[in-house]
JSON list of C-alpha atoms in Angstrom, two decimals:
[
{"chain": "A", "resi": 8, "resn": "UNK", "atom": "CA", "xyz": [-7.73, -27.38, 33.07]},
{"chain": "A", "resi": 9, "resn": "UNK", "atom": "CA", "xyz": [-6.26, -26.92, 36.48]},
{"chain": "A", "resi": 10, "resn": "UNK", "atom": "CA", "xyz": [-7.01, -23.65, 38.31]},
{"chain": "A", "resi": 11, "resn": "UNK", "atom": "CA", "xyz": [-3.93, -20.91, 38.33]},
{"chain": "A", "resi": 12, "resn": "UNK", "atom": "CA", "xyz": [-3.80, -21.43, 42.34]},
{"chain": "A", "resi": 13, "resn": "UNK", "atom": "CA", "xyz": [-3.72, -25.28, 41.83]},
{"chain": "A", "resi": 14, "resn": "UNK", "atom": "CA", "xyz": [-0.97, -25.01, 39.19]},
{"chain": "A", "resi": 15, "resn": "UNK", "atom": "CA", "xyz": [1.37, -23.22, 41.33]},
{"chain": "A", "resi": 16, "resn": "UNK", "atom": "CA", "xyz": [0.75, -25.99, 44.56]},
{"chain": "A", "resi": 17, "resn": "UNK", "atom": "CA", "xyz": [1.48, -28.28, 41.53]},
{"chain": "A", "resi": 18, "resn": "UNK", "atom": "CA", "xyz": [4.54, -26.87, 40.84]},
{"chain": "A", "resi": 19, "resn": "UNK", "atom": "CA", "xyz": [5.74, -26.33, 44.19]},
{"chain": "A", "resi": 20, "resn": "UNK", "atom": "CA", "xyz": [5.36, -29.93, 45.12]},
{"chain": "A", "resi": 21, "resn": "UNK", "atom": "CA", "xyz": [6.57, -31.84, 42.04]},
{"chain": "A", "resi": 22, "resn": "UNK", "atom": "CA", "xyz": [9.76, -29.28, 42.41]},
{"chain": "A", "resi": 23, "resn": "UNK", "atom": "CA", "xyz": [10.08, -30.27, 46.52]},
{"chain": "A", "resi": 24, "resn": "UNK", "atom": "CA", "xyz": [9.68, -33.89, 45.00]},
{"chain": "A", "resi": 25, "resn": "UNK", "atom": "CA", "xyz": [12.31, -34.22, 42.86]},
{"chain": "A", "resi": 26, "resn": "UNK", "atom": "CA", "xyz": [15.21, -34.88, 45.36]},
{"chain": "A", "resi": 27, "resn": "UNK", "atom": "CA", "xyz": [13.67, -37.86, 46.60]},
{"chain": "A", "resi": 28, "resn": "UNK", "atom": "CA", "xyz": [12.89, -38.86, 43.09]},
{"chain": "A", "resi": 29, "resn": "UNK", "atom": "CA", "xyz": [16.37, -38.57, 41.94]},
{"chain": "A", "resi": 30, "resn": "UNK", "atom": "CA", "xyz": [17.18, -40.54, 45.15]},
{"chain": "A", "resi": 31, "resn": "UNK", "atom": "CA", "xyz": [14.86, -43.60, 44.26]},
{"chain": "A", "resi": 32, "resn": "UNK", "atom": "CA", "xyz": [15.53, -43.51, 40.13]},
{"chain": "A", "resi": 33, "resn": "UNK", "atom": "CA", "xyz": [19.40, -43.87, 41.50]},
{"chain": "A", "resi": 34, "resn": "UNK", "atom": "CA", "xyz": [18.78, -46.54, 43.40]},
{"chain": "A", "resi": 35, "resn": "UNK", "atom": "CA", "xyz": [16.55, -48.36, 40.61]},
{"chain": "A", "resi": 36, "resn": "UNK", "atom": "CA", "xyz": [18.84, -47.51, 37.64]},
{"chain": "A", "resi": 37, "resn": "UNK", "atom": "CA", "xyz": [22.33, -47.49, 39.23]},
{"chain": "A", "resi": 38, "resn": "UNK", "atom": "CA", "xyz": [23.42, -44.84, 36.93]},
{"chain": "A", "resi": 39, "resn": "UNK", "atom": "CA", "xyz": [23.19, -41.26, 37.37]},
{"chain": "A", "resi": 40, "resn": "UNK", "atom": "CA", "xyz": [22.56, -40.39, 33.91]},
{"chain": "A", "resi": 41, "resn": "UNK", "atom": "CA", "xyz": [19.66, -43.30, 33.78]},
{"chain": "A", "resi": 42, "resn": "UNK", "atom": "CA", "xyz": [18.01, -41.83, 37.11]},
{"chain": "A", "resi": 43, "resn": "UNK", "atom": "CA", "xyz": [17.99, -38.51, 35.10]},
{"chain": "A", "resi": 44, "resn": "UNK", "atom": "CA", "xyz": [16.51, -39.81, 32.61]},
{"chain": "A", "resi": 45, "resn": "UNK", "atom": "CA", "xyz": [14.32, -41.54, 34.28]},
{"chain": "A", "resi": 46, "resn": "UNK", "atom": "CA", "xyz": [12.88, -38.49, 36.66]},
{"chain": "A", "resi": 47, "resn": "UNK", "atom": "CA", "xyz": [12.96, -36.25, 33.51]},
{"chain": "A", "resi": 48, "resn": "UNK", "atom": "CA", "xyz": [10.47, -38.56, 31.75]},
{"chain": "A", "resi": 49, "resn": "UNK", "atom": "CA", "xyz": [8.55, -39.16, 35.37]},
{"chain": "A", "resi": 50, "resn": "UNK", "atom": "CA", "xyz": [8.10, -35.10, 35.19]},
{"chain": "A", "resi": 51, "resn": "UNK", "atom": "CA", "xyz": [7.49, -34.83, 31.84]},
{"chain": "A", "resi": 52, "resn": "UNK", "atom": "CA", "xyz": [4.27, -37.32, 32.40]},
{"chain": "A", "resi": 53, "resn": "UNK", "atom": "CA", "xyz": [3.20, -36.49, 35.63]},
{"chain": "A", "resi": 54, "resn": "UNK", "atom": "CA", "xyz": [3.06, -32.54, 34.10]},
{"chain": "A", "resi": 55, "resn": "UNK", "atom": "CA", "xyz": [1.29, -33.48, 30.92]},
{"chain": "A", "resi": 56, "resn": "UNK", "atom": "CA", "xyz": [-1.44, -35.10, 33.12]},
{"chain": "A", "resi": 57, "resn": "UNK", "atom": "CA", "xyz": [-1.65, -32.89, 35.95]},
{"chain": "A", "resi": 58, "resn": "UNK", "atom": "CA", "xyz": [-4.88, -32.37, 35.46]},
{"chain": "A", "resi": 59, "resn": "UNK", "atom": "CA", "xyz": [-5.97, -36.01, 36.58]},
{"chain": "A", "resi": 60, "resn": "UNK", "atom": "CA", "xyz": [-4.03, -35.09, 39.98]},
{"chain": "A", "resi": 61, "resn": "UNK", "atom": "CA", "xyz": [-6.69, -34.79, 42.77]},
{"chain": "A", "resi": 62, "resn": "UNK", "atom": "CA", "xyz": [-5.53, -31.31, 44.49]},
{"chain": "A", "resi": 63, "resn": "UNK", "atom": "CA", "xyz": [-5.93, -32.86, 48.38]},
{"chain": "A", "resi": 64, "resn": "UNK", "atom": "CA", "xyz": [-4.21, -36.38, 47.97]},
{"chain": "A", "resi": 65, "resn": "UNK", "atom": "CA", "xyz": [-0.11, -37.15, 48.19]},
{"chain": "A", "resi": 66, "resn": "UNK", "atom": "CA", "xyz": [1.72, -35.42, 45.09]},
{"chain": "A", "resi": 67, "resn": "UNK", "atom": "CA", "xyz": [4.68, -37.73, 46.35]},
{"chain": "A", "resi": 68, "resn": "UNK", "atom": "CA", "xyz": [3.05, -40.70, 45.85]},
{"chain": "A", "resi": 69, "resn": "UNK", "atom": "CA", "xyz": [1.40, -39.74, 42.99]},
{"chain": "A", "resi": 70, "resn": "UNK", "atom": "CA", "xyz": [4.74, -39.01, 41.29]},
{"chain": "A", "resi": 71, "resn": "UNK", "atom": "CA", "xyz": [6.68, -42.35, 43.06]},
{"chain": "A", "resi": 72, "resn": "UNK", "atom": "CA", "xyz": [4.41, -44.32, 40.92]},
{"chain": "A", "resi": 73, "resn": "UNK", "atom": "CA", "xyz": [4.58, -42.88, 38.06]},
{"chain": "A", "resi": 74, "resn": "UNK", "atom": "CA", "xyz": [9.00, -42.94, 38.24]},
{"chain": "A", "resi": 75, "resn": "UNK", "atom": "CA", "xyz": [8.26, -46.64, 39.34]},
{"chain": "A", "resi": 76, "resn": "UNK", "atom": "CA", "xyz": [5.88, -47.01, 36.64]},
{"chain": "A", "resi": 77, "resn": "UNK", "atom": "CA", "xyz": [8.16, -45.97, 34.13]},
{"chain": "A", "resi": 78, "resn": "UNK", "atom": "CA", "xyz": [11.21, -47.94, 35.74]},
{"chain": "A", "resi": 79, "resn": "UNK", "atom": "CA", "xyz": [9.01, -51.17, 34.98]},
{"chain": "A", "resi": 80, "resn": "UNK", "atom": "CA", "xyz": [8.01, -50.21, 32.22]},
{"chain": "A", "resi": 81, "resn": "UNK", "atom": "CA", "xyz": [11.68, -49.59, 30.44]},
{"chain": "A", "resi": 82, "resn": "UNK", "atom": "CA", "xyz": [13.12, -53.14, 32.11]},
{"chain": "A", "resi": 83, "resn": "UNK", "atom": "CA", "xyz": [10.36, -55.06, 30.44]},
{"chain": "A", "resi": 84, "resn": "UNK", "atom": "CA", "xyz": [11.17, -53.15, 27.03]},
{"chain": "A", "resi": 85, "resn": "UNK", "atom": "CA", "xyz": [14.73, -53.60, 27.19]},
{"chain": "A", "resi": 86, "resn": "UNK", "atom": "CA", "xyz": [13.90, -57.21, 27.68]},
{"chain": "A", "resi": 87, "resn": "UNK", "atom": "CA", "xyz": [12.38, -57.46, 24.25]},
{"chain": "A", "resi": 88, "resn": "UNK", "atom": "CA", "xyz": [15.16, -55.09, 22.53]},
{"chain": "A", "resi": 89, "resn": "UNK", "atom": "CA", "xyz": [18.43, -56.64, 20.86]},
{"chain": "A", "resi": 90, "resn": "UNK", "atom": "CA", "xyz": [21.73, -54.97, 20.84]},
{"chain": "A", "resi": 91, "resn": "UNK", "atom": "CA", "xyz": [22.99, -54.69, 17.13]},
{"chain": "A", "resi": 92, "resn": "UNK", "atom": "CA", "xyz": [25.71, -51.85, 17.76]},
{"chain": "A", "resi": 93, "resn": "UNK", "atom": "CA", "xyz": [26.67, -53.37, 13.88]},
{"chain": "A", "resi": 94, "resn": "UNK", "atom": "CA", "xyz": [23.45, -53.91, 12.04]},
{"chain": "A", "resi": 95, "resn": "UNK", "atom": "CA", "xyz": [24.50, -57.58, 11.93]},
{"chain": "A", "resi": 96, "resn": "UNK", "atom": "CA", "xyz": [21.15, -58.30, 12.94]},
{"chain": "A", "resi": 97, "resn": "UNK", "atom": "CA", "xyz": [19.18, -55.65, 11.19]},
{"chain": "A", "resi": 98, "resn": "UNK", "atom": "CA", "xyz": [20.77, -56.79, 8.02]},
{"chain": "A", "resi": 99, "resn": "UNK", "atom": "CA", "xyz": [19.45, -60.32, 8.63]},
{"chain": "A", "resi": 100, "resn": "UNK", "atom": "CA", "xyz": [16.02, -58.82, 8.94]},
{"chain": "A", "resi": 101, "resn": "UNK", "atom": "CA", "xyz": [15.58, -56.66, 6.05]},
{"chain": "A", "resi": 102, "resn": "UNK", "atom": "CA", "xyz": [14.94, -57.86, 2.38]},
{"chain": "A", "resi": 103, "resn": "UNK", "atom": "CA", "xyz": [15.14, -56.31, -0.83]},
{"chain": "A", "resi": 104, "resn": "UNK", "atom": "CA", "xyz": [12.59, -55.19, -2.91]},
{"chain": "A", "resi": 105, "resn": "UNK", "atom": "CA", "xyz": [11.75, -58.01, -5.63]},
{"chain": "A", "resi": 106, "resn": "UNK", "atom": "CA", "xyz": [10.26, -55.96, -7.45]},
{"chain": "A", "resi": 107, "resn": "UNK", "atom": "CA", "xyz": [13.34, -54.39, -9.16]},
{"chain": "A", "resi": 108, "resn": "UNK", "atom": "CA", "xyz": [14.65, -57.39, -10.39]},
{"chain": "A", "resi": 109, "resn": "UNK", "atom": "CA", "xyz": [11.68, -58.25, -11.99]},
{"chain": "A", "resi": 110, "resn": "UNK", "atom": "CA", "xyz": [11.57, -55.13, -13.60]},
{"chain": "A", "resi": 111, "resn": "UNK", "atom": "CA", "xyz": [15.37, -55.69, -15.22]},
{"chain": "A", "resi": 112, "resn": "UNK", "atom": "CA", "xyz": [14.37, -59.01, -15.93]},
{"chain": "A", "resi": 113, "resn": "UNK", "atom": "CA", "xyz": [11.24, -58.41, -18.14]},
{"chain": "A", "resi": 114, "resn": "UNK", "atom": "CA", "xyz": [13.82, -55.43, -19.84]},
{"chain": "A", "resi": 115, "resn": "UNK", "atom": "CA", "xyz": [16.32, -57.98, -20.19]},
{"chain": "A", "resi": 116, "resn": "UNK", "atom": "CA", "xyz": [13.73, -59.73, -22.08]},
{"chain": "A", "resi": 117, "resn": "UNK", "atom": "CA", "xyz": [12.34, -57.44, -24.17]},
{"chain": "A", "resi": 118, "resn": "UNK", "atom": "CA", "xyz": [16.26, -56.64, -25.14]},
{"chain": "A", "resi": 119, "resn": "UNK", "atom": "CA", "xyz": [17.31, -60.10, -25.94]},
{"chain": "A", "resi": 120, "resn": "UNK", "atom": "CA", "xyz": [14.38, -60.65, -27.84]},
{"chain": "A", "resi": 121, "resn": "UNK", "atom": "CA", "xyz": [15.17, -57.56, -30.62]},
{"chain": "A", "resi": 122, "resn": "UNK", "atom": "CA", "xyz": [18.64, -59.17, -31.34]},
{"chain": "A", "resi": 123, "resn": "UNK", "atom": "CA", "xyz": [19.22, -60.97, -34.53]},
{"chain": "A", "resi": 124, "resn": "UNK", "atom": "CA", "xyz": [18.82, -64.77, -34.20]},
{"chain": "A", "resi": 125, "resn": "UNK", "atom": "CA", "xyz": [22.70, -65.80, -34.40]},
{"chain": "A", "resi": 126, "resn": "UNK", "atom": "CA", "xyz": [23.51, -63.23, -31.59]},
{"chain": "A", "resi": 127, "resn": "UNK", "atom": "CA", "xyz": [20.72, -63.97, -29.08]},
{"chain": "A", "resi": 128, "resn": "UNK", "atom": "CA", "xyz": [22.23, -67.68, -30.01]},
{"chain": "A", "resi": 129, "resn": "UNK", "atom": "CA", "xyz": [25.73, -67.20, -29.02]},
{"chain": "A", "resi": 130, "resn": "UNK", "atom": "CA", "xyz": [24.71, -64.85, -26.17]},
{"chain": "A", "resi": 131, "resn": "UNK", "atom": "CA", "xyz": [22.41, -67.74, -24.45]},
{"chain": "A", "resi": 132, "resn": "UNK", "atom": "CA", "xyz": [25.44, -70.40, -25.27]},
{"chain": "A", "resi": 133, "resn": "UNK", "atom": "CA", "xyz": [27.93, -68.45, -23.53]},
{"chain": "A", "resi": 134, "resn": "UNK", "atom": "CA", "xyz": [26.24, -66.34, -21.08]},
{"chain": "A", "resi": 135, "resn": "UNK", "atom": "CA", "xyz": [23.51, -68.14, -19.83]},
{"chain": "A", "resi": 136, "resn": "UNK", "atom": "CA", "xyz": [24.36, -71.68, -20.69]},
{"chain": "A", "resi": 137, "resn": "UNK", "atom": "CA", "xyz": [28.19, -71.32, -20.00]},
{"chain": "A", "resi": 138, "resn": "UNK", "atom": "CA", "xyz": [30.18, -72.94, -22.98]},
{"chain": "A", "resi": 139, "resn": "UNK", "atom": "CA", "xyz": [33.11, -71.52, -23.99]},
{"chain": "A", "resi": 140, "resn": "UNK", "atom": "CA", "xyz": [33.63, -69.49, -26.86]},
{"chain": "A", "resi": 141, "resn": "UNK", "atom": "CA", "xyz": [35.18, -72.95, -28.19]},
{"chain": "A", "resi": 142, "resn": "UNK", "atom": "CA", "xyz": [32.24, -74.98, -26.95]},
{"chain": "A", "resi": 143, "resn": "UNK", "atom": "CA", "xyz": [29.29, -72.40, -28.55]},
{"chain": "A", "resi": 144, "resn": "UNK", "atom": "CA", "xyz": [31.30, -72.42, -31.79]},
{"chain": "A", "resi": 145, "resn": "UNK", "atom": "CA", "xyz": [31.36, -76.47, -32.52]},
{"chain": "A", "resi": 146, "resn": "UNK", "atom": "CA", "xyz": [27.84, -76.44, -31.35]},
{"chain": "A", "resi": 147, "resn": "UNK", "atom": "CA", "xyz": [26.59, -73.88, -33.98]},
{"chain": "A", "resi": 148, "resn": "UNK", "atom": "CA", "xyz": [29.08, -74.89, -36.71]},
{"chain": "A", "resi": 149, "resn": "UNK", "atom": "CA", "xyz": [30.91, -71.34, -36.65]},
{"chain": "A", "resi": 150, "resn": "UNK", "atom": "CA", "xyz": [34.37, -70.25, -36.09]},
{"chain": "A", "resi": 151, "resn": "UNK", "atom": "CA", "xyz": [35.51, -69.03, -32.60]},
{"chain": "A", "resi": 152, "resn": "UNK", "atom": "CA", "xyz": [36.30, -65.79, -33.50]},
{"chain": "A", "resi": 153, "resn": "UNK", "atom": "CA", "xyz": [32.94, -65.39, -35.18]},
{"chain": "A", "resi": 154, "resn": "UNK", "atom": "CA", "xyz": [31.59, -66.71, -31.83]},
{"chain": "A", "resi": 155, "resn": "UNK", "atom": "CA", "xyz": [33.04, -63.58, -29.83]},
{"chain": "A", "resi": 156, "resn": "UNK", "atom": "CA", "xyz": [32.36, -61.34, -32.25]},
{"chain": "A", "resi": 157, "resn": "UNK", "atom": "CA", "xyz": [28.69, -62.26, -32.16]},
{"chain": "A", "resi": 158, "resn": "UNK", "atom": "CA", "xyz": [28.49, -62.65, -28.01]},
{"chain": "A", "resi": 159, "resn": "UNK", "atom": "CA", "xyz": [30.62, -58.75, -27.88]},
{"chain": "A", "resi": 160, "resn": "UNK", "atom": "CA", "xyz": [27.82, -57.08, -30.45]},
{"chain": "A", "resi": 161, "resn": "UNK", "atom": "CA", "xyz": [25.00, -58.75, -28.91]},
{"chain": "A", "resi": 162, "resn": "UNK", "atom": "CA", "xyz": [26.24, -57.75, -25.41]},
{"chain": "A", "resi": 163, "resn": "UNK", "atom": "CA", "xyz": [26.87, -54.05, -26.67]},
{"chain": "A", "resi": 164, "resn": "UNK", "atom": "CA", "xyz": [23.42, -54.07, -28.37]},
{"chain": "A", "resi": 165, "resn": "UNK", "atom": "CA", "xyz": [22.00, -55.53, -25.26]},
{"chain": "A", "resi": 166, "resn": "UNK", "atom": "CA", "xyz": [23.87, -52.84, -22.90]},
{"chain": "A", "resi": 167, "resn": "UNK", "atom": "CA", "xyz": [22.62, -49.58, -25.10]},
{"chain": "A", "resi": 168, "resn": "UNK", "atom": "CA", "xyz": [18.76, -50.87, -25.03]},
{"chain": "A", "resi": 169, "resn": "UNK", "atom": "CA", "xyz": [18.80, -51.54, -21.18]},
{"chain": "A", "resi": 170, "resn": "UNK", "atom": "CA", "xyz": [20.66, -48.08, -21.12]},
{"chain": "A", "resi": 171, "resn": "UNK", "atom": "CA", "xyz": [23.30, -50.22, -18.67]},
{"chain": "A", "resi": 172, "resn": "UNK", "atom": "CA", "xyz": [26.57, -48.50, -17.48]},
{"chain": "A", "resi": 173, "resn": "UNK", "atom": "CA", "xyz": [27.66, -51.22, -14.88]},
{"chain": "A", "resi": 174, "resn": "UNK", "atom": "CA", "xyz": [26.83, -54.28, -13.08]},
{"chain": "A", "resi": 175, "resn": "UNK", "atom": "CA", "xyz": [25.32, -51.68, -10.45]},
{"chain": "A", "resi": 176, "resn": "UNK", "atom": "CA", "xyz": [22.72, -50.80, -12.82]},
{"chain": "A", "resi": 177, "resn": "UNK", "atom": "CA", "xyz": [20.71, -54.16, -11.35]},
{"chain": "A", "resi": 178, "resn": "UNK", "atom": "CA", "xyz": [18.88, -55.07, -8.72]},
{"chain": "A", "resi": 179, "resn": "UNK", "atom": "CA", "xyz": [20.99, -57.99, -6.86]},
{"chain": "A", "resi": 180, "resn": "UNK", "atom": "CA", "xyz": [19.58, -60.82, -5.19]},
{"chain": "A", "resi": 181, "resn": "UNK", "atom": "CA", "xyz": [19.81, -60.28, -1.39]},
{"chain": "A", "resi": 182, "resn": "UNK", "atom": "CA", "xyz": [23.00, -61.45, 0.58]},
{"chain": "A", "resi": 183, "resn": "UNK", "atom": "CA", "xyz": [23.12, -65.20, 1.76]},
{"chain": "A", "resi": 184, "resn": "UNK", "atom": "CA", "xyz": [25.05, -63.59, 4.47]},
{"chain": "A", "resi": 185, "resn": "UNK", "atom": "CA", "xyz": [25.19, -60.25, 6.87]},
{"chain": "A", "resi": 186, "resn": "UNK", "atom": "CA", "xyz": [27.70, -57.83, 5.81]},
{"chain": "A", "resi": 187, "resn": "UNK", "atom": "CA", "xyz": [31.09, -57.85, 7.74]},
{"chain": "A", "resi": 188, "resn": "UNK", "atom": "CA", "xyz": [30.59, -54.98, 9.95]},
{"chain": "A", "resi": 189, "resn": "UNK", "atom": "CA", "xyz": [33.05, -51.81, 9.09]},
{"chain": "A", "resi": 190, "resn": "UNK", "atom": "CA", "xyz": [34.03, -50.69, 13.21]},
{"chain": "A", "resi": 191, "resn": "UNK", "atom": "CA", "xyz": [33.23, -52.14, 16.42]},
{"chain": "A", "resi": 192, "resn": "UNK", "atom": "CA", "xyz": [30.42, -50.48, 18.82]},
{"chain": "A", "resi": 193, "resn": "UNK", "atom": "CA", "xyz": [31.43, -47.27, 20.22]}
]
């Protein structure tokens, strides 16, 4: 820990330095609210390791390369940074959890296989298989209106076991595409 009498030559110089700081951060960032920035974070390090200053040597210098430091240091990470204002590209990035649809599936499952036989019949011909109330009918030697009555009971069956309100209820696959992006970047 610097000594009290060191501390206050600290201060006194990084405050005297701080013009000419501001100065140079202008003239690297071109913006006055970047060179603030910039000399805020230069002070913030150079006073949270003061105590590696060498009391005797050039404060200025000391604190030019640190503000340069830091300069460099933000143009290389802006570099590697993309702009996504939108979340266009965010959305491209992030996956959901797979998990959750294999957990509806397996209850899905476990549902369809506590209906009676005819039900779970018509409900795979004309959910899963997509024939037509028509189509599942001929193919099972039943009348069509037997046919939706058996696909509406096993889907209400199906609907109070799963304890399912609304299609929100599952997990969805992710998008093939980004969403369309509400407002423009501010």
């Amino acid at each position: 820990m610097p000594r009290p009498l060191q501390t206050c030559a600290f201060t006194a110089g990084i405050i005297s330095a701080m013009p000419s700081l501001r100065r140079y951060a202008l003239s690297l960032c071109r913006t006055a609210d970047g060179a603030d920035d910039l000399v805020q974070e230069t002070l913030f390090k150079a006073w949270s390791q003061r105590e590696r200053f060498q009391a005797g040597t050039n404060l200025g210098a000391w604190l030019f390369t640190i503000l340069r430091n830091s300069f460099l240091n933000q143009t290389r990470n802006r570099k590697r940074e993309v702009q996504d204002c939108d979340g266009i590209h965010s959305a491209r990035l992030s996956t959901r959890p797979a998990h959750d649809a294999a957990l509806d599936m397996r209850d899905f499952r476990k549902a369809l296989a506590t209906l009676p036989t005819r039900q779970r019949q018509a409900l795979v011909l004309v959910g899963e298989l997509g024939h037509s109330y028509n189509e599942a009918a001929l193919l099972t030697g039943a009348e069509t209106g037997t046919m939706k009555s058996r696909v509406s009971r096993a889907r209400s069956h199906m609907q109070a076991l799963m304890q399912v309100i609304g299609p929100m209820d599952f997990a969805s696959a992710p998008a093939a595409t980004a969403p369309t992006p509400v407002h423009a970047c501010a």
